[in-house]
Tab-separated table of C-alpha atoms and ligand atoms in Angstrom:
chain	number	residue	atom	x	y	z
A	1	UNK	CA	92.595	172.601	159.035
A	2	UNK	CA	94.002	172.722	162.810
A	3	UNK	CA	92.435	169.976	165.089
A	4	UNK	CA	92.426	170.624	168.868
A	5	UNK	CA	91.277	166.935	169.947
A	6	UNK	CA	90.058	163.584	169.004
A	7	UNK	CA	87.711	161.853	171.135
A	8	UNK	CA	86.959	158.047	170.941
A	9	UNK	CA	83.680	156.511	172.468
A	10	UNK	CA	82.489	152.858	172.731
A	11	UNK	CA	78.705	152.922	173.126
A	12	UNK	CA	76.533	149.835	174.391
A	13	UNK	CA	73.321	149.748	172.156
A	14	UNK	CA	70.643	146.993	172.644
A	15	UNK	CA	68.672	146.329	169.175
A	16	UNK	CA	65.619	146.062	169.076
A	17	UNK	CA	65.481	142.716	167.364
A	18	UNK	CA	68.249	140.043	167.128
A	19	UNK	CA	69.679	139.999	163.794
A	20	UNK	CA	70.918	136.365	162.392
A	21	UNK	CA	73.100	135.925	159.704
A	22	UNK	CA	74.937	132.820	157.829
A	23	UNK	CA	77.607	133.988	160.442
A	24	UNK	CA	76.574	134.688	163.260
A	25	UNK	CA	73.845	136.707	165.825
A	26	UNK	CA	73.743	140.620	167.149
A	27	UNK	CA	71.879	141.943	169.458
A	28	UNK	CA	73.801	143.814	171.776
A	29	UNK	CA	75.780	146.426	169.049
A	30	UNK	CA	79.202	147.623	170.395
A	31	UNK	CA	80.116	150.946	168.539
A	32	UNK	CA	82.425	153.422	168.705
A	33	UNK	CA	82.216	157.198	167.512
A	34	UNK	CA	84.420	159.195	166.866
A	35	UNK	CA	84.538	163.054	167.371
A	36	UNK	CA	87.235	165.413	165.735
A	37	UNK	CA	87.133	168.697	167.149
A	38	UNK	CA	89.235	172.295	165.847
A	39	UNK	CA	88.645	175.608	164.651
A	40	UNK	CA	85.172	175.719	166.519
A	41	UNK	CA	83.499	172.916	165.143
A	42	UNK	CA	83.199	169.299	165.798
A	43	UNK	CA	83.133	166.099	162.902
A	44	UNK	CA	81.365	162.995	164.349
A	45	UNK	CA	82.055	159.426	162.555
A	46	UNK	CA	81.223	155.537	163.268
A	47	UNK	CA	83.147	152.566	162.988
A	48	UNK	CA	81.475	149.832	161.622
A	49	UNK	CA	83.224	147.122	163.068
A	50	UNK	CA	81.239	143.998	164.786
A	51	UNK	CA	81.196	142.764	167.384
A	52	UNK	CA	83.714	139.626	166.637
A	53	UNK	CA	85.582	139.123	163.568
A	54	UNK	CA	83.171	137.147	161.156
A	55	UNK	CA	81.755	139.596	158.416
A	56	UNK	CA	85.636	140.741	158.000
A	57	UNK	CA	88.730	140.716	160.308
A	58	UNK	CA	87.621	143.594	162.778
A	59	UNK	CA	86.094	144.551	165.372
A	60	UNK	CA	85.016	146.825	168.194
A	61	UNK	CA	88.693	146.186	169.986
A	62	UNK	CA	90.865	145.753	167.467
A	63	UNK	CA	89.894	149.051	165.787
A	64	UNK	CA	90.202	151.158	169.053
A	65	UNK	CA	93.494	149.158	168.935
A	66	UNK	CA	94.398	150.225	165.694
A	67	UNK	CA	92.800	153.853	165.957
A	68	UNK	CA	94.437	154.780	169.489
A	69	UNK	CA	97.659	153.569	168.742
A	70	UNK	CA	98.714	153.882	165.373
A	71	UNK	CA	96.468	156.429	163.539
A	72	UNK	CA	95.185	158.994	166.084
A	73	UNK	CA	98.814	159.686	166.938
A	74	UNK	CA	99.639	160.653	163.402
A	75	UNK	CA	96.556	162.343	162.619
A	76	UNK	CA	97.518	164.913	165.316
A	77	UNK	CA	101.311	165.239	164.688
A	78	UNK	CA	100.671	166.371	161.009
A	79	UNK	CA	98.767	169.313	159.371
A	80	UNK	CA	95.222	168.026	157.595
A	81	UNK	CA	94.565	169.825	154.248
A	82	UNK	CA	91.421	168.118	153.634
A	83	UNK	CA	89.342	164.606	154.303
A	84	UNK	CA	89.975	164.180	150.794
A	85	UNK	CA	93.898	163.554	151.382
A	86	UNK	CA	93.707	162.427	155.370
A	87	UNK	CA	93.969	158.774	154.408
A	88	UNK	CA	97.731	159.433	153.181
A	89	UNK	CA	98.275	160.379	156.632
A	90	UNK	CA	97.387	156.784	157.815
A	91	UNK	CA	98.711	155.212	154.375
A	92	UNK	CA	101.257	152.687	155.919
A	93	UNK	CA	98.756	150.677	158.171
A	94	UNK	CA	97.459	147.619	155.901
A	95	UNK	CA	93.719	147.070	156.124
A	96	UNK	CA	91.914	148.250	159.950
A	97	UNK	CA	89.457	150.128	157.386
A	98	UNK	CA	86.533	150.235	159.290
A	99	UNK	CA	88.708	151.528	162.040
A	100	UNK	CA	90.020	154.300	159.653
A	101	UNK	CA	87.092	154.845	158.018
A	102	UNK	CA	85.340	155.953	160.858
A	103	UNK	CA	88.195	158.472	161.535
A	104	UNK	CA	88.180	159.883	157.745
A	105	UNK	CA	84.251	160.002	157.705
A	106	UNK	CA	84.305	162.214	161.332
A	107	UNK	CA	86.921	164.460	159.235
A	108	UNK	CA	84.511	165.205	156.248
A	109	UNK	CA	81.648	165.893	158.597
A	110	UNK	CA	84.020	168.530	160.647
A	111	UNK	CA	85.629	169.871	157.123
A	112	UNK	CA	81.558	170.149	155.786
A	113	UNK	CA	80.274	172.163	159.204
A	114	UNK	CA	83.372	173.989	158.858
A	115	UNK	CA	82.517	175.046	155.402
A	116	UNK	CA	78.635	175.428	156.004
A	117	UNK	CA	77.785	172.874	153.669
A	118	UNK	CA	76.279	169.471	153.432
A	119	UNK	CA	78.314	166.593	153.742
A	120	UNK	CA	76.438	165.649	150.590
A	121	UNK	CA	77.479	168.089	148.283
A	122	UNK	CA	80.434	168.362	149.356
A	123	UNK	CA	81.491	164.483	148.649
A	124	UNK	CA	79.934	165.264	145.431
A	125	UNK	CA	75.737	163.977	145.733
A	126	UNK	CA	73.174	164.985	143.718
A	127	UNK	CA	70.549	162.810	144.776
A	128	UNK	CA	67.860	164.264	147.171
A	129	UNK	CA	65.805	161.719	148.022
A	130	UNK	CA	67.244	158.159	148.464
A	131	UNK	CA	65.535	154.768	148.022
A	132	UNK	CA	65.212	152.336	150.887
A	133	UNK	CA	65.159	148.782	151.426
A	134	UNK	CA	65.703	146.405	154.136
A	135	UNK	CA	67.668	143.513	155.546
A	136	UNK	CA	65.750	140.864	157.161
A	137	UNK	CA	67.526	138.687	158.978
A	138	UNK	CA	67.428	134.756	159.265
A	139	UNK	CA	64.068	133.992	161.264
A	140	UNK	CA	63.033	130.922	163.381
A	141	UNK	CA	60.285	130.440	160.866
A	142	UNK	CA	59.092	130.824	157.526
A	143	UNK	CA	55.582	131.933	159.097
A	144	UNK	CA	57.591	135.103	161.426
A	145	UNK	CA	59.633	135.668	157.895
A	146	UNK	CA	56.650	136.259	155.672
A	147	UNK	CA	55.346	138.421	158.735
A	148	UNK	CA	58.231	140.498	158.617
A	149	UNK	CA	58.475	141.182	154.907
A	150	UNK	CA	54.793	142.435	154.957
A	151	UNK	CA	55.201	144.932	158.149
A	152	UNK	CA	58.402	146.329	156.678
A	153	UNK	CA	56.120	146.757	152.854
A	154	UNK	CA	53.401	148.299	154.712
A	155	UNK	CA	56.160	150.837	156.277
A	156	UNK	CA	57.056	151.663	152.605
A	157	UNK	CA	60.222	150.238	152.272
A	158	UNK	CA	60.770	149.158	148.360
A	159	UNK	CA	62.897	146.250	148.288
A	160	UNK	CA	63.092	143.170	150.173
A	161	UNK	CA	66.767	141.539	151.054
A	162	UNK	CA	66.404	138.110	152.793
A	163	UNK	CA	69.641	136.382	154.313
A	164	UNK	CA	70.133	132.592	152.936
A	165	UNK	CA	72.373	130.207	154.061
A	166	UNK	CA	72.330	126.191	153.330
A	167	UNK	CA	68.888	125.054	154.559
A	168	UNK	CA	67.749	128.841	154.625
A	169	UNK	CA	67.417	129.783	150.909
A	170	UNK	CA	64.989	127.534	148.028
A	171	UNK	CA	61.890	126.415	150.184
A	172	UNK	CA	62.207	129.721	151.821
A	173	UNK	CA	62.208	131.739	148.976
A	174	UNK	CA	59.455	129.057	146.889
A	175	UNK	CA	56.957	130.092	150.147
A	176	UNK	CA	57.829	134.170	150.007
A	177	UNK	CA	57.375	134.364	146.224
A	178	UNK	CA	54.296	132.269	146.318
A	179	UNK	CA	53.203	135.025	148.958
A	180	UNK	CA	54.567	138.002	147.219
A	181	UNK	CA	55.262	137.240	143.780
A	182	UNK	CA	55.977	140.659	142.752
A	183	UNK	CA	57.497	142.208	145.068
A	184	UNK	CA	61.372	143.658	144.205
A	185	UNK	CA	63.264	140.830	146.108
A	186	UNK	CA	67.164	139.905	146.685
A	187	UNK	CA	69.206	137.624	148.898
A	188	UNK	CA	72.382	137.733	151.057
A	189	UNK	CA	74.441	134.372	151.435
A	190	UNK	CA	77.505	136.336	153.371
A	191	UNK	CA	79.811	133.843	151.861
A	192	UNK	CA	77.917	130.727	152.943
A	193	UNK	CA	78.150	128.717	149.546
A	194	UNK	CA	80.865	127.432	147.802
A	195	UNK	CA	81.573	126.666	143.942
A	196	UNK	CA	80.736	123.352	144.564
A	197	UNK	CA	77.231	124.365	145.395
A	198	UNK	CA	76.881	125.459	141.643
A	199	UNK	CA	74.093	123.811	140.930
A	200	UNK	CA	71.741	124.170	144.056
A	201	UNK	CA	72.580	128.056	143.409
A	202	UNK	CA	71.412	128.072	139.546
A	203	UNK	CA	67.869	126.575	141.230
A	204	UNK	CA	67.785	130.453	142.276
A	205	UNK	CA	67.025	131.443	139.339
A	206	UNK	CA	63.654	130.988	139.067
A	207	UNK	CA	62.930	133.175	141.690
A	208	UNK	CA	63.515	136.264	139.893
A	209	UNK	CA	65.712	137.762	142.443
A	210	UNK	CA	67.035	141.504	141.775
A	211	UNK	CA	70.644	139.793	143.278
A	212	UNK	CA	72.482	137.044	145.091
A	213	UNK	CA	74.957	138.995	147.576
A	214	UNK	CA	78.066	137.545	148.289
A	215	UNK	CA	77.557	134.097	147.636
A	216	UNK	CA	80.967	132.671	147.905
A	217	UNK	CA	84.120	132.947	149.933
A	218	UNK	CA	84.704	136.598	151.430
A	219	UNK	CA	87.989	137.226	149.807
A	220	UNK	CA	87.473	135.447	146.744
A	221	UNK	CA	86.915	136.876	143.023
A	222	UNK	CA	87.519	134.261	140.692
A	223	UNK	CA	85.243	131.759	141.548
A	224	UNK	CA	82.167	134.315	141.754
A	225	UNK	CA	83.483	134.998	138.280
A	226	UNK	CA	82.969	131.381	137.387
A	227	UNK	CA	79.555	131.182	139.016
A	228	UNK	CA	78.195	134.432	137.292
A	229	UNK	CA	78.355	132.519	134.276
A	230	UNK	CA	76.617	129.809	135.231
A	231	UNK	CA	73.808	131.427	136.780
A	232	UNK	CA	70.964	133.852	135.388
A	233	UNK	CA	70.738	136.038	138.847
A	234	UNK	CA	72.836	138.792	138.961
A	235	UNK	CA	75.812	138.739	141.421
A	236	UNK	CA	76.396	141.458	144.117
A	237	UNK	CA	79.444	142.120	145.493
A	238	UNK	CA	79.886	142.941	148.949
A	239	UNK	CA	82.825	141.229	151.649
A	240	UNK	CA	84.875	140.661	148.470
A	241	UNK	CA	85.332	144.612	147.808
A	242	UNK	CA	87.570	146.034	150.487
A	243	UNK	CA	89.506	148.140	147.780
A	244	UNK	CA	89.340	150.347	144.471
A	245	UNK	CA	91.527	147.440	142.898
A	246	UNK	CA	89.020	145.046	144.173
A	247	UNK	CA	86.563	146.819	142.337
A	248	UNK	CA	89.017	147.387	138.641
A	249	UNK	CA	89.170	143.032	138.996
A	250	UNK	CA	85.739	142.427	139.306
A	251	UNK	CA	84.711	144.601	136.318
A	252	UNK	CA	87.444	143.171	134.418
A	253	UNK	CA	86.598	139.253	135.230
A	254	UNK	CA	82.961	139.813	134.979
A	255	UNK	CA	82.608	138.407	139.008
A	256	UNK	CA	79.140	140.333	139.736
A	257	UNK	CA	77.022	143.087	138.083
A	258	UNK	CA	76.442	145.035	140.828
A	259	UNK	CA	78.495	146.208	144.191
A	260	UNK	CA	77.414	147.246	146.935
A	261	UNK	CA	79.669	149.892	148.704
A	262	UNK	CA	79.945	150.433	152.477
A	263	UNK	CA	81.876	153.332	153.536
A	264	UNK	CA	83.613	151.231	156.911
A	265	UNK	CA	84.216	148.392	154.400
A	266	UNK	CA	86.509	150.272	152.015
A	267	UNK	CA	87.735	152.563	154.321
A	268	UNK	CA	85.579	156.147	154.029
A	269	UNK	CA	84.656	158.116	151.348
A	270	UNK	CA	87.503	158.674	149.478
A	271	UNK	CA	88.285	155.365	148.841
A	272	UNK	CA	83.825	154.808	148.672
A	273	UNK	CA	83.976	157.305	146.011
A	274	UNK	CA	87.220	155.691	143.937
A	275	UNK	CA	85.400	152.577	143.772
A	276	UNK	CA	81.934	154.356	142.879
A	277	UNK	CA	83.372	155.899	139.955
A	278	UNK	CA	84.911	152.419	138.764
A	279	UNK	CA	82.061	150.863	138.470
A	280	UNK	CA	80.065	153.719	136.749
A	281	UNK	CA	82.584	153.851	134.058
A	282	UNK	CA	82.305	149.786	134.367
A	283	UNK	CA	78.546	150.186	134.064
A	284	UNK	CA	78.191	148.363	137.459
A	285	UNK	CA	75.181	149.654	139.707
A	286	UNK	CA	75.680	150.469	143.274
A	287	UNK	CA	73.906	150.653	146.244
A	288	UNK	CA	74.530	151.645	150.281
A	289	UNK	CA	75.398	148.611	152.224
A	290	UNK	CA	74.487	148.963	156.310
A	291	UNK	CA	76.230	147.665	159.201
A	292	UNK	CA	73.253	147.748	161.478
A	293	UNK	CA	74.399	151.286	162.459
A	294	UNK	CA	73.992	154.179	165.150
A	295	UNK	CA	72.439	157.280	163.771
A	296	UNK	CA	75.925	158.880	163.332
A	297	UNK	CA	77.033	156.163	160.708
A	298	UNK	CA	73.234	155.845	158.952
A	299	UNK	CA	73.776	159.801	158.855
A	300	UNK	CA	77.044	159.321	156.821
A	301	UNK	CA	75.482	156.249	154.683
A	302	UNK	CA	72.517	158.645	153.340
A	303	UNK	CA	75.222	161.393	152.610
A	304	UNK	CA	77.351	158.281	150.113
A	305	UNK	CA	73.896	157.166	148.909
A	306	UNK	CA	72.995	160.375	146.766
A	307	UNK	CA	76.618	159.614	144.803
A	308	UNK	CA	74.466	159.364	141.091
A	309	UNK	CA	76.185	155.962	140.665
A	310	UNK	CA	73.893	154.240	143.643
A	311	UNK	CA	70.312	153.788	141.736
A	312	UNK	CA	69.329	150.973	143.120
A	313	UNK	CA	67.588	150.511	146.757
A	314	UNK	CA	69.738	150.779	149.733
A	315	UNK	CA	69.913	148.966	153.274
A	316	UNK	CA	69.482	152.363	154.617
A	317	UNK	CA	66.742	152.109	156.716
A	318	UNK	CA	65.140	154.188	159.466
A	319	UNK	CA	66.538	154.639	162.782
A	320	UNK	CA	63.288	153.479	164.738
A	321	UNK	CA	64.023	150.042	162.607
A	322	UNK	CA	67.210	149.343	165.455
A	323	UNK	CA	66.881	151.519	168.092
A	324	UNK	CA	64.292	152.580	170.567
A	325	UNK	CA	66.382	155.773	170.868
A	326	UNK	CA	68.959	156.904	168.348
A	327	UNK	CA	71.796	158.856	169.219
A	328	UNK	CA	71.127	161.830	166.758
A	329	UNK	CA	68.223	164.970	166.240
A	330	UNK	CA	66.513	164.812	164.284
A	331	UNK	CA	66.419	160.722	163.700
A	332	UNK	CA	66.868	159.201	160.320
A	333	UNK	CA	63.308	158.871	159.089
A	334	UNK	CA	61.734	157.621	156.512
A	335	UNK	CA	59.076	158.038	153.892
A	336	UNK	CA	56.011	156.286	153.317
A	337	UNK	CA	57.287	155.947	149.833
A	338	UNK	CA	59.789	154.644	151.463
A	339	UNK	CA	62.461	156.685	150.733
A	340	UNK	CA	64.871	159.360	153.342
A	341	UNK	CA	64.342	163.101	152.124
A	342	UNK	CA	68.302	164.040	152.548
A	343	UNK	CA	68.806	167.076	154.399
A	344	UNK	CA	70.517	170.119	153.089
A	345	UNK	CA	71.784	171.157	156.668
A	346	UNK	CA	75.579	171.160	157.480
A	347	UNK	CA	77.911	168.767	157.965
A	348	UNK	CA	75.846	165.101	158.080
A	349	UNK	CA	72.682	166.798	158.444
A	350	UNK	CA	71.785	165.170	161.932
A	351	UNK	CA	73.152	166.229	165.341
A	352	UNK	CA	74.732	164.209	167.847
A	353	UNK	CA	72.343	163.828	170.821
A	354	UNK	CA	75.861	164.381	173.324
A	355	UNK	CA	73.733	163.997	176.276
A	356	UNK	CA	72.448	160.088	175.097
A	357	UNK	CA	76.052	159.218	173.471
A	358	UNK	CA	77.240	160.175	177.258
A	359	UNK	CA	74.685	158.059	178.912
A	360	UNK	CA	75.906	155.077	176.806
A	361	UNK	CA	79.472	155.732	176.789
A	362	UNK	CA	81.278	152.403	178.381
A	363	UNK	CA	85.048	153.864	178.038
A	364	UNK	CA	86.141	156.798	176.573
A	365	UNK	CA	89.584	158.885	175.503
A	366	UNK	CA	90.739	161.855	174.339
A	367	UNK	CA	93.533	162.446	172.625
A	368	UNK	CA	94.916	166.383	172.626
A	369	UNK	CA	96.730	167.810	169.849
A	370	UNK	CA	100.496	168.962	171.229
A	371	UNK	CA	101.754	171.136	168.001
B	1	OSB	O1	76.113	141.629	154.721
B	1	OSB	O2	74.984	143.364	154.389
B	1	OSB	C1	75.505	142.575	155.174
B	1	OSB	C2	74.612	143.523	158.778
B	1	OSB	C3	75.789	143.193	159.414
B	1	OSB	C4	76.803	142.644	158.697
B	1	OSB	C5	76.674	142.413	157.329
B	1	OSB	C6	75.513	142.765	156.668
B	1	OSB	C7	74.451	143.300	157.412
B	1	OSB	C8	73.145	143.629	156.852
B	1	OSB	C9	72.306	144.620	157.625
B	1	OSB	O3	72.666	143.080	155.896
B	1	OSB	C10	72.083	145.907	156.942
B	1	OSB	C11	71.478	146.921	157.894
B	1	OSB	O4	70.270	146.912	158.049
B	1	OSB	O5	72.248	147.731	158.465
B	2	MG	MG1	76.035	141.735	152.595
């Protein structure tokens, strides 16, 4: 495969709500795209870096950093025989994954348009219709909370994922499952707790939850391995998982029962799909982790949901969720079963709306291929 030019963007994109978690607050999203462009036909992928470093060690700058310097360079000195091996090309650089990810993930779209297939099928999906759930945030009160959860159950959405941190989690959850004691439910502590906090964690239990994500340290394995066996609710995996080894640890010390896999997290889909088929030999369920994306990355997460290993509910959610305008056509819908139909056309399925990624471009640079 012969690319012509890269093209990095950083796009300014207000949210429509501000999103609080145990570490922090969004609601002015810094992304950047990228676009690969050869042979006729343009690849479009999203790095899901934050805005500062606090859900891992990125961000926006850093992986422009990373991607301008270091990896676009190489990616244009050396021949590309597929976005299955493209991540050799950047093998040396230690970690940056979102930043790379973003890169390999615009490669498979361009290598899928180029062969007139869906990026689905050709990362290996079967699934054609993907289960959705959503991520509320941390709220100012219990009262807007319980609001929340019943607007986004009337839109159809079929499971409920509440963020928790110390003085955010038991009398929270005692006053949502009083008001919705059947609905599918699950938490996210983003690494808020510690082992220490043991025993106010087992207190979860009664609550039924589907999962506690990422309760303890972001880099840590062990001591979710030790808390797993203390508590009843299963353990998801999220910060903790960067690679497939990661993954091969986890199963083998029992530290969760489910991981969620996000495609910037681990690096794209190569390594997404190493780590999926880990934890189906393992037994461990996955599910699509979000980043509060732009339509471009949300395109690529529905593609990694339909791998057959992700049955449970995703935080794939629809694009009118974040955005008042997307930056793809058609936008990422969903059901009122509350599930995304996934489309069968090339490549991710969606098209870049160029004219609205140019109105919120902030800086921009291409890089030309010399060879
Ligand atoms: O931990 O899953 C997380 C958003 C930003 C950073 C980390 C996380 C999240 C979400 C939002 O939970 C998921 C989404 O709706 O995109
Ligand atoms: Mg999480």
């Amino acid at each position: 495969m012969k690319l012509d030019f890269i093209t990095l963007r950083e796009i300014r994109m207000p949210m429509l709500f501000r999103f609080e978690t145990s570490f922090g607050q969004t609601t002015d999203r810094r992304i950047i795209l990228v676009e690969v462009s050869g042979e006729g036909a343009a690849g479009w992928g999203e790095v899901t870096a934050g805005e500062g470093p606090f859900y891992n060690e990125e961000d926006t700058d850093t992986a422009w950093h990373v991607l301008s310097t270091f990896v676009i360079p190489k990616v244009l000195d050396e021949p590309i025989q597929s976005a299955a091996s493209a991540s050799g090309l950047w093998e040396p650089v230690r970690g940056h994954r979102m930043a790379t990810g973003g890169l390999e993930a615009a490669l498979w779209d361009w290598e899928a348009r180029l062969a007139g297939r869906s990026l689905s099928s050709l990362i290996g999906g079967t699934v054609r219709e993907i289960p959705c759930g959503v991520s509320i945030g941390i709220q100012s009160t219990v009262e807007q909370l319980l609001e929340r959860i019943a607007s986004e159950l009337a839109a159809g959405y079929q499971r409920i994922k509440i963020k928790i941190k110390p003085g955010w989690d038991v009398e929270v959850l005692d006053r949502v499952r009083e008001k919705f004691p059947r609905v599918p439910l699950m938490v996210d502590a983003n690494s808020a707790y510690t082992l220490a906090d043991r025993g106010h964690l087992k207190l979860l239990d009664r609550f039924y939850l589907m999962m506690i994500e990422q309760p303890l340290a972001h880099d840590d394995l062990l001591d979710h391995a030790k808390l797993q066996q203390y508590i009843d609710t299963p353990i998801c995996l999220d910060e903790s998982i960067r690679t497939l080894r990661h993954a091969e640890q986890a199963a083998e010390i029992g530290a969760c029962r489910i991981i969620n896999i996000k495609l910037g997290r681990v690096g794209g889909f190569s390594n997404a799909r190493h780590i999926h088929d880990c934890c189906r030999d393992a037994k461990i369920p996955n599910w699509c982790g979000g980043m509060l994306e732009s339509g471009i990355g949300r395109a690529h997460n529905v593609a990694l949901s339909t791998l057959p290993n992700f049955v449970l509910p995703g935080d794939v959610a629809a694009s009118k969720r974040y955005w008042k305008r997307d930056v793809i056509t058609p936008e990422v819908e969903v059901t009122p079963r509350g599930s995304i139909e996934v489309p069968d056309r090339p490549g991710m399925g969606y098209e870049p709306d160029t004219a609205h990624i140019e109105r919120l471009t902030i800086r921009k640079e291409t890089f030309t291929c010399r060879r």
